[in-house]
Short mmCIF file of C-alpha atoms in Angstrom, two decimals:
data_model
loop_
_atom_site.label_atom_id
_atom_site.label_comp_id
_atom_site.label_asym_id
_atom_site.label_seq_id
_atom_site.Cartn_x
_atom_site.Cartn_y
_atom_site.Cartn_z
CA MET M 279 -7.48 13.69 7.07
CA ASN M 280 -5.84 11.13 4.81
CA GLY M 281 -2.44 9.60 5.47
CA LEU M 282 -0.57 11.85 3.08
CA ASP M 283 -2.09 15.09 4.47
CA ARG M 284 -1.39 13.95 8.02
CA ARG M 285 2.20 13.11 7.24
CA THR M 286 2.68 16.49 5.53
CA LEU M 287 1.25 18.27 8.58
CA LEU M 288 3.55 16.41 10.97
CA LYS M 289 6.55 17.14 8.76
CA GLY M 290 5.66 20.83 8.86
CA MET M 291 5.66 20.61 12.67
CA GLY M 292 9.15 19.15 12.59
CA VAL M 293 7.96 15.70 13.58
CA THR M 294 9.18 12.70 11.58
CA ALA M 295 8.59 8.99 11.71
CA ALA M 296 12.35 8.47 11.83
CA ALA M 297 12.41 10.06 15.27
CA GLY M 298 10.38 7.11 16.48
CA LEU M 299 8.86 9.21 19.23
CA TRP M 300 5.36 10.13 18.11
CA LEU M 301 2.28 7.93 18.37
CA PRO M 302 2.09 4.19 19.00
CA PRO M 303 3.07 1.71 16.25
CA SER M 304 -0.36 1.57 14.65
CA ALA M 305 -1.49 2.05 11.08
CA ASP M 306 -2.19 5.66 11.98
CA ALA M 307 1.38 6.14 13.20
CA LEU M 308 2.62 5.01 9.82
CA GLY M 309 0.64 7.76 8.16
CA LEU M 310 -2.30 5.56 7.18
CA PRO M 311 -5.92 6.36 8.07
CA ALA M 312 -7.00 4.49 11.18
CA ASN M 313 -9.99 2.14 11.02
CA ASP M 314 -10.51 2.58 7.28
CA LYS M 315 -12.52 -0.13 5.50
CA ILE M 316 -12.97 -1.28 1.93
CA LYS M 317 -16.28 0.20 0.80
CA ALA M 318 -16.62 -0.99 -2.81
CA ILE M 319 -14.73 -2.53 -5.68
CA HIS M 320 -15.43 -1.27 -9.19
CA TYR M 321 -14.67 -3.37 -12.26
CA TYR M 322 -14.20 -2.11 -15.82
CA GLU M 323 -13.69 -3.81 -19.14
CA GLY M 324 -10.16 -3.20 -20.33
CA PRO M 325 -10.08 -1.91 -23.90
CA GLY M 326 -8.23 -4.25 -26.21
CA SER M 327 -8.12 -7.06 -23.66
CA GLN M 328 -7.20 -10.45 -25.01
CA PRO M 329 -10.14 -12.89 -25.17
CA MET M 330 -8.51 -15.37 -22.77
CA VAL M 331 -9.49 -15.15 -19.11
CA ASN M 332 -5.87 -15.28 -17.99
CA GLN M 333 -4.74 -12.47 -20.30
CA SER M 334 -7.37 -9.89 -19.36
CA ALA M 335 -6.49 -6.23 -18.91
CA ASN M 336 -9.72 -5.37 -17.09
CA VAL M 337 -9.32 -2.46 -14.69
CA ILE M 338 -10.04 -2.74 -10.95
CA VAL M 339 -10.62 0.09 -8.47
CA ILE M 340 -10.73 -0.54 -4.72
CA GLU M 341 -12.44 2.30 -2.84
CA THR M 342 -12.35 2.79 0.92
CA GLU M 343 -14.75 4.56 3.27
CA SER M 344 -12.26 7.41 3.68
CA GLY M 345 -12.10 7.92 -0.09
CA LEU M 346 -8.78 6.27 -0.86
CA LYS M 347 -8.62 4.45 -4.20
CA GLY M 348 -6.27 1.84 -5.57
CA ILE M 349 -5.99 0.69 -9.17
CA GLY M 350 -5.26 -2.85 -10.35
CA GLU M 351 -5.72 -4.92 -13.49
CA GLY M 352 -6.80 -8.42 -14.47
CA GLY M 353 -9.33 -11.16 -13.92
CA GLU M 354 -12.82 -11.95 -15.16
CA PRO M 355 -16.25 -11.33 -13.60
CA ARG M 356 -17.06 -14.71 -12.01
CA THR M 357 -13.86 -15.21 -10.05
CA MET M 358 -13.57 -11.48 -9.44
CA GLU M 359 -16.99 -11.56 -7.76
CA GLU M 360 -15.89 -14.23 -5.27
CA CYS M 361 -12.61 -12.51 -4.46
CA ALA M 362 -13.89 -8.93 -4.34
CA ASN M 363 -16.91 -9.71 -2.15
CA SER M 364 -14.64 -11.32 0.43
CA LEU M 365 -12.83 -7.99 0.96
CA ILE M 366 -15.77 -5.65 1.56
CA GLY M 367 -15.71 -4.07 5.02
CA LEU M 368 -12.12 -5.13 5.77
CA ASP M 369 -8.95 -3.20 6.55
CA PRO M 370 -7.45 -2.32 3.14
CA PHE M 371 -3.88 -2.36 4.43
CA ARG M 372 -3.63 -6.02 5.54
CA ILE M 373 -2.58 -7.15 2.08
CA ASP M 374 -0.93 -10.48 2.83
CA ALA M 375 -3.81 -11.55 5.09
CA HIS M 376 -6.31 -10.79 2.34
CA TRP M 377 -4.19 -12.71 -0.17
CA GLN M 378 -4.47 -15.75 2.10
CA ARG M 379 -8.23 -15.29 2.41
CA MET M 380 -8.78 -15.12 -1.32
CA VAL M 381 -6.50 -18.04 -2.12
CA ARG M 382 -7.70 -20.40 0.62
CA GLY M 383 -11.26 -19.34 1.40
CA MET M 384 -13.34 -21.25 -1.16
CA HIS M 385 -12.68 -24.91 -0.27
CA TYR M 386 -10.38 -25.45 -3.26
CA VAL M 387 -7.23 -23.34 -3.32
CA ALA M 388 -7.34 -20.83 -6.14
CA GLY M 389 -6.52 -22.16 -9.60
CA ARG M 390 -4.58 -20.21 -12.18
CA GLU M 391 -7.57 -18.36 -13.64
CA LYS M 392 -8.75 -17.26 -10.21
CA LEU M 393 -5.22 -16.18 -9.34
CA HIS M 394 -5.53 -13.67 -12.17
CA SER M 395 -8.52 -12.02 -10.46
CA LEU M 396 -7.14 -12.01 -6.96
CA GLY M 397 -3.78 -10.89 -8.33
CA GLY M 398 -5.44 -7.85 -9.87
CA LEU M 399 -7.03 -7.01 -6.53
CA ASP M 400 -3.66 -7.44 -4.86
CA LEU M 401 -2.13 -4.88 -7.24
CA ALA M 402 -4.91 -2.46 -6.35
CA MET M 403 -4.27 -2.89 -2.62
CA TRP M 404 -0.55 -2.16 -3.06
CA ASP M 405 -1.41 0.89 -5.17
CA LEU M 406 -3.88 2.10 -2.53
CA LYS M 407 -1.48 1.66 0.38
CA ALA M 408 1.44 3.36 -1.35
CA LYS M 409 -0.79 6.27 -2.39
CA ALA M 410 -1.99 6.64 1.19
CA LEU M 411 1.65 6.99 2.24
CA GLY M 412 2.54 9.19 -0.71
CA VAL M 413 5.31 6.92 -2.00
CA PRO M 414 5.86 4.72 -5.06
CA VAL M 415 5.27 1.01 -4.52
CA TRP M 416 8.95 0.21 -5.04
CA GLN M 417 9.69 2.07 -1.80
CA LEU M 418 7.41 -0.29 0.12
CA LEU M 419 9.13 -3.30 -1.48
CA GLY M 420 12.57 -2.28 -0.24
CA GLY M 421 13.68 0.66 -2.37
CA LYS M 422 15.67 0.73 -5.58
CA SER M 423 18.08 -2.06 -6.39
CA ARG M 424 18.46 -0.97 -10.02
CA ASP M 425 18.16 2.27 -11.95
CA HIS M 426 16.12 0.91 -14.84
CA VAL M 427 14.69 -2.37 -16.09
CA GLU M 428 16.11 -3.85 -19.28
CA LEU M 429 13.74 -5.21 -21.90
CA TYR M 430 13.48 -7.75 -24.62
CA SER M 431 11.20 -7.05 -27.53
CA THR M 432 8.70 -9.47 -28.97
CA GLY M 433 7.55 -8.70 -32.49
CA PHE M 434 9.97 -5.83 -33.07
CA ARG M 435 9.67 -4.72 -36.66
CA GLY M 436 12.67 -3.51 -38.58
CA PRO M 437 12.58 -1.58 -41.84
CA GLN M 438 9.66 -2.35 -44.12
CA GLY M 439 10.40 -5.38 -46.23
CA GLY M 440 13.46 -6.18 -44.14
CA SER M 441 14.61 -9.57 -42.91
CA ILE M 442 14.77 -11.02 -39.42
CA VAL M 443 18.38 -9.90 -39.35
CA ASP M 444 17.34 -6.31 -40.10
CA ALA M 445 14.76 -6.46 -37.31
CA ALA M 446 17.30 -7.82 -34.81
CA LYS M 447 19.78 -5.06 -35.64
CA ALA M 448 17.11 -2.36 -35.40
CA CYS M 449 15.95 -3.73 -32.05
CA LYS M 450 19.46 -3.54 -30.63
CA GLU M 451 19.96 -0.02 -32.00
CA ALA M 452 16.69 1.07 -30.34
CA GLY M 453 18.18 0.26 -26.92
CA PHE M 454 16.52 -3.06 -26.18
CA ARG M 455 18.75 -5.63 -24.52
CA VAL M 456 17.36 -8.62 -26.43
CA TYR M 457 15.55 -9.31 -29.69
CA ARG M 458 13.18 -12.25 -29.30
CA PHE M 459 11.72 -14.34 -32.08
CA SER M 460 9.93 -17.68 -32.03
CA THR M 461 9.35 -20.93 -33.87
CA ASP M 462 5.67 -20.07 -34.24
CA ASN M 463 4.91 -19.70 -37.95
CA ARG M 464 1.11 -19.48 -37.46
CA THR M 465 0.37 -21.90 -40.30
CA GLY M 466 -1.57 -24.31 -38.10
CA VAL M 467 0.57 -27.25 -39.18
CA VAL M 468 3.93 -28.12 -37.63
CA ASP M 469 6.30 -30.04 -39.88
CA ARG M 470 8.72 -31.00 -37.12
CA PHE M 471 11.82 -31.62 -39.25
CA LYS M 472 11.34 -28.56 -41.42
CA LEU M 473 10.63 -26.33 -38.41
CA VAL M 474 13.73 -27.49 -36.55
CA ARG M 475 15.96 -26.83 -39.56
CA GLU M 476 14.42 -23.44 -40.39
CA THR M 477 14.59 -22.27 -36.78
CA TYR M 478 18.23 -23.29 -36.50
CA GLU M 479 19.10 -21.34 -39.65
CA ARG M 480 17.41 -18.23 -38.25
CA CYS M 481 19.37 -18.62 -35.03
CA LEU M 482 22.63 -18.71 -36.99
CA GLN M 483 21.67 -15.56 -38.88
CA VAL M 484 20.61 -13.57 -35.82
CA GLN M 485 23.66 -14.62 -33.78
CA ALA M 486 25.93 -13.44 -36.59
CA ALA M 487 24.06 -10.13 -36.83
CA VAL M 488 23.82 -9.02 -33.18
CA GLY M 489 26.19 -11.26 -31.21
CA ASP M 490 26.15 -13.08 -27.90
CA GLY M 491 23.19 -12.42 -25.63
CA TYR M 492 21.38 -9.89 -27.78
CA TRP M 493 18.80 -12.40 -28.98
CA SER M 494 16.52 -15.12 -27.65
CA ILE M 495 14.31 -17.82 -29.12
CA ASP M 496 10.92 -19.09 -27.98
CA PHE M 497 10.20 -22.73 -28.86
CA HIS M 498 6.58 -21.83 -28.08
CA THR M 499 5.84 -25.32 -26.65
CA GLU M 500 5.40 -26.49 -30.25
CA PHE M 501 7.99 -29.25 -30.15
CA ASP M 502 7.80 -32.71 -28.75
CA PRO M 503 10.71 -33.36 -26.36
CA ALA M 504 12.93 -35.16 -28.91
CA ASP M 505 12.76 -32.26 -31.37
CA ALA M 506 13.23 -29.64 -28.66
CA VAL M 507 16.35 -31.41 -27.44
CA ARG M 508 17.66 -31.83 -30.98
CA LEU M 509 17.31 -28.13 -31.77
CA ALA M 510 18.85 -27.09 -28.47
CA ALA M 511 21.76 -29.50 -29.05
CA MET M 512 22.31 -28.05 -32.53
CA MET M 513 22.57 -24.61 -30.95
CA ASP M 514 25.07 -25.93 -28.40
CA LYS M 515 27.21 -27.54 -31.09
CA ALA M 516 27.28 -24.34 -33.15
CA ASP M 517 28.39 -22.36 -30.07
CA LEU M 518 25.36 -20.06 -30.25
CA HIS M 519 24.65 -17.85 -27.24
CA PRO M 520 21.04 -16.74 -26.86
CA TYR M 521 20.13 -14.81 -23.74
CA PHE M 522 17.52 -17.51 -23.11
CA VAL M 523 15.59 -20.29 -24.83
CA GLU M 524 11.94 -20.25 -23.85
CA ASP M 525 9.40 -23.02 -23.27
CA LEU M 526 11.19 -25.96 -24.83
CA ILE M 527 8.18 -28.24 -24.26
CA ARG M 528 4.62 -28.15 -22.90
CA SER M 529 4.30 -26.84 -19.37
CA GLU M 530 1.97 -29.36 -17.68
CA ASN M 531 4.69 -31.74 -16.46
CA TRP M 532 7.57 -29.76 -15.00
CA SER M 533 9.50 -32.94 -14.15
CA ALA M 534 10.23 -33.53 -17.86
CA TYR M 535 12.97 -30.94 -17.45
CA ARG M 536 14.81 -33.47 -15.33
CA THR M 537 15.40 -35.32 -18.58
CA ILE M 538 15.98 -32.27 -20.78
CA ARG M 539 18.33 -30.25 -18.57
CA PRO M 540 21.33 -32.63 -18.78
CA LEU M 541 21.02 -32.80 -22.58
CA THR M 542 21.61 -29.10 -23.38
CA ALA M 543 23.51 -26.11 -22.05
CA VAL M 544 21.13 -23.45 -23.41
CA PRO M 545 19.73 -21.06 -20.77
CA ILE M 546 16.20 -22.34 -20.15
CA ALA M 547 13.32 -19.98 -19.37
CA VAL M 548 9.85 -21.27 -18.50
CA GLY M 549 6.77 -20.19 -16.57
CA GLU M 550 4.44 -17.92 -18.54
CA GLN M 551 1.71 -20.56 -18.09
CA PHE M 552 2.38 -20.97 -14.37
CA GLY M 553 0.65 -19.41 -11.37
CA TYR M 554 1.98 -19.16 -7.84
CA ARG M 555 5.23 -20.44 -6.37
CA TRP M 556 4.04 -24.02 -5.90
CA ASP M 557 3.90 -24.35 -9.69
CA MET M 558 7.61 -23.73 -10.00
CA ASN M 559 9.43 -24.40 -6.74
CA LYS M 560 10.86 -27.76 -7.81
CA LEU M 561 12.13 -26.36 -11.11
CA MET M 562 14.17 -23.88 -9.11
CA GLU M 563 15.18 -26.15 -6.26
CA GLU M 564 16.50 -28.81 -8.62
CA HIS M 565 18.28 -26.21 -10.80
CA LEU M 566 16.42 -27.29 -13.93
CA ILE M 567 15.91 -23.77 -15.31
CA ASN M 568 17.86 -20.52 -15.51
CA TYR M 569 14.97 -18.04 -15.70
CA ILE M 570 11.39 -17.99 -14.47
CA ARG M 571 8.79 -16.26 -16.65
CA VAL M 572 5.83 -15.96 -14.29
CA MET M 573 4.06 -12.59 -14.54
CA LEU M 574 1.68 -10.15 -12.92
CA PRO M 575 -1.12 -10.43 -12.06
CA ASN M 576 -1.22 -14.13 -13.05
CA CYS M 577 0.81 -15.41 -10.11
CA GLY M 578 -1.50 -13.74 -7.58
CA GLY M 579 -0.17 -10.19 -7.54
CA LEU M 580 2.81 -8.40 -6.05
CA THR M 581 2.41 -10.15 -2.70
CA GLU M 582 3.15 -13.51 -4.32
CA TYR M 583 5.56 -12.22 -6.94
CA MET M 584 8.00 -10.90 -4.35
CA LYS M 585 8.01 -14.30 -2.65
CA ILE M 586 8.83 -15.87 -6.02
CA VAL M 587 11.61 -13.29 -6.42
CA SER M 588 13.08 -14.38 -3.09
CA MET M 589 12.89 -18.02 -4.11
CA ALA M 590 14.55 -17.21 -7.44
CA GLU M 591 17.39 -15.42 -5.71
CA THR M 592 17.89 -18.34 -3.35
CA HIS M 593 18.37 -20.71 -6.29
CA TYR M 594 20.25 -18.32 -8.63
CA VAL M 595 17.38 -18.08 -11.09
CA GLY M 596 16.72 -14.88 -13.04
CA LEU M 597 13.41 -13.15 -13.85
CA ILE M 598 12.04 -12.85 -17.37
CA PRO M 599 8.34 -12.07 -16.83
CA HIS M 600 5.94 -12.35 -19.74
CA PHE M 601 4.00 -9.20 -20.62
CA THR M 602 0.38 -8.68 -19.59
CA GLY M 603 -1.73 -5.50 -19.51
CA PRO M 604 -0.18 -2.04 -19.16
CA ILE M 605 -1.09 -1.54 -15.49
CA ALA M 606 0.34 -4.94 -14.57
CA GLU M 607 3.45 -4.06 -16.59
CA ALA M 608 3.79 -0.88 -14.53
CA ALA M 609 3.54 -3.01 -11.38
CA LEU M 610 6.29 -5.31 -12.69
CA VAL M 611 8.60 -2.32 -12.98
CA HIS M 612 8.16 -1.73 -9.24
CA ALA M 613 8.84 -5.40 -8.46
CA CYS M 614 11.94 -5.57 -10.65
CA THR M 615 13.22 -2.21 -9.38
CA ALA M 616 13.17 -3.51 -5.80
CA THR M 617 15.37 -6.57 -6.42
CA SER M 618 18.87 -7.14 -7.74
CA VAL M 619 17.95 -10.57 -9.14
CA PRO M 620 18.81 -10.57 -12.88
CA ALA M 621 15.69 -9.30 -14.62
CA LEU M 622 14.52 -8.70 -18.17
CA MET M 623 10.94 -7.65 -18.95
CA GLU M 624 9.04 -8.26 -22.17
CA MET M 625 7.78 -5.46 -24.39
CA LEU M 626 5.60 -5.86 -27.46
CA GLY M 627 7.13 -4.25 -30.52
CA ASP M 628 9.00 -0.96 -30.16
CA GLY M 629 7.26 0.16 -26.96
CA THR M 630 5.25 2.98 -28.55
CA ARG M 631 1.82 1.37 -28.26
CA ALA M 632 -0.74 3.83 -26.87
CA TYR M 633 -3.45 2.98 -24.32
CA PRO M 634 -6.31 5.51 -24.65
CA HIS M 635 -7.63 4.90 -21.13
CA LEU M 636 -4.27 5.58 -19.47
CA ILE M 637 -3.33 9.16 -18.68
CA LYS M 638 -0.12 7.86 -17.15
CA GLY M 639 1.28 4.34 -17.26
CA TYR M 640 4.73 2.84 -17.26
CA ASP M 641 7.68 5.07 -18.21
CA PHE M 642 9.34 3.77 -21.39
CA ARG M 643 12.24 5.34 -23.22
CA ASN M 644 15.39 4.24 -25.03
CA GLY M 645 14.33 0.60 -25.02
CA LYS M 646 14.03 0.46 -21.24
CA LEU M 647 11.46 0.88 -18.46
CA TRP M 648 12.21 3.40 -15.73
CA PRO M 649 10.91 3.60 -12.15
CA ASN M 650 9.23 6.88 -11.30
CA ASP M 651 8.43 8.72 -8.09
CA ARG M 652 4.66 8.95 -8.57
CA PRO M 653 2.68 7.54 -5.60
CA GLY M 654 1.36 3.99 -5.84
CA LEU M 655 1.87 2.18 -9.12
CA GLY M 656 2.17 5.54 -10.83
CA VAL M 657 -0.77 4.99 -13.18
CA GLU M 658 -3.70 7.31 -13.84
CA VAL M 659 -6.85 6.16 -15.63
CA ASP M 660 -9.44 8.06 -17.65
CA PHE M 661 -12.55 6.15 -16.63
CA THR M 662 -14.67 7.88 -19.26
CA LYS M 663 -12.88 5.65 -21.76
CA LEU M 664 -13.93 2.46 -19.92
CA LYS M 665 -17.14 0.46 -19.64
CA LYS M 666 -18.11 -0.54 -16.10
CA ILE M 667 -19.02 -4.21 -15.93
CA ALA M 668 -19.54 -4.78 -12.20
CA GLU M 669 -19.52 -3.26 -8.74
CA TYR M 670 -19.05 -5.24 -5.54
CA ASN M 671 -20.15 -3.71 -2.25
CA LYS M 672 -21.62 -6.50 -0.12
CA TYR M 673 -19.49 -8.87 1.91
CA SER M 674 -19.70 -12.59 1.30
CA MET M 675 -17.27 -15.44 1.93
CA GLY M 676 -17.55 -19.00 0.77
CA MET M 677 -16.22 -20.69 3.88
CA PRO M 678 -15.11 -19.46 7.31
CA LEU M 679 -11.34 -19.57 7.71
CA ASN M 680 -9.80 -20.61 11.00
CA LYS M 681 -7.19 -18.49 12.71
CA ARG M 682 -4.30 -19.41 14.95
CA PRO M 683 -4.11 -17.81 18.40
CA ASP M 684 -1.89 -15.07 16.96
CA GLY M 685 -4.58 -14.04 14.43
CA SER M 686 -2.94 -15.50 11.31
CA TYR M 687 -5.03 -17.64 8.97
CA THR M 688 -4.90 -21.40 8.82
CA GLN M 689 -7.15 -23.77 6.90
CA TRP M 690 -10.96 -23.87 7.07
#
């Protein structure tokens, strides 16, 4: 009997968990199958995935001995192999412990590309656990703190032949909170003075068209610091009010924002090229940014993302996660639903893009994403539309991890 059937039976008998009187506090008492183990992990090529390792939309399925299945997304075969093999035969419900194993169990702590694989597995474990309990993931994360998640649109197209102003107006009318455009002109050559001037002129036009906070600009890491500061200062002087200004400079050296932050008042958003919380903790602690843009599964999954959310709240930093694949986007809705930290998710275009392999995905309407009551992440996949690229069903672990007397992991 799976957890959902068992819980339904008990409810029919008039017995509820809230009574606190039945069964000991074990996994079984919570409605989860006792002594279940991860049997296999199936890996599928995500249709339309980006060619970069850290932008993959490959689909992951974790299967247990009792027949439970959880769906995740992300990664690439080599790092997925290491992470997936380390989970075979283990309790599928000890999500945080498995996150620690995958991050710390291969001598080097996981780098950003490997975080994408283990983050996809983490999504699948959350999906599996919530399905076993018959609840949406946002319930396990604390319940609803907002009714819907507001969006900004990247690449929103207005009327054919229209201007950037027409696109911005159409985006606002479609219900999106923010129209986002960028400095990236895709010519391959950056004329720094020309690009600064042209970008500034576009900012003036869009501000006049849609008003305070209904637009944002991505500097796309194209500028050297002097030009980034100059453009931001021009926006300050003109009293422009973007919702955020993204990635003023390259992301390798976070401490450069110590120099930039005092020179402009624009709301700064960075982080789409970051991984877990150690990549960004100083930016938050020193109040150098206003929004963090780290995403799922890149940071290491929901387990890590919710810790980043807590850190953001502590330092009054908002969430503006970059988009990834559609299953990870669905997971982000759960994460954002379960926190009251200011949040704005990214959507490509007008939100009508179809994913042939998804029977159900995220719930989009009126320029917003809406939490739903479907169990788990709320996604359903047509696997006949996918190509299987790997299956992992034999346990292996690079290095033995030590445990403290209480059973928690420490270093190897």
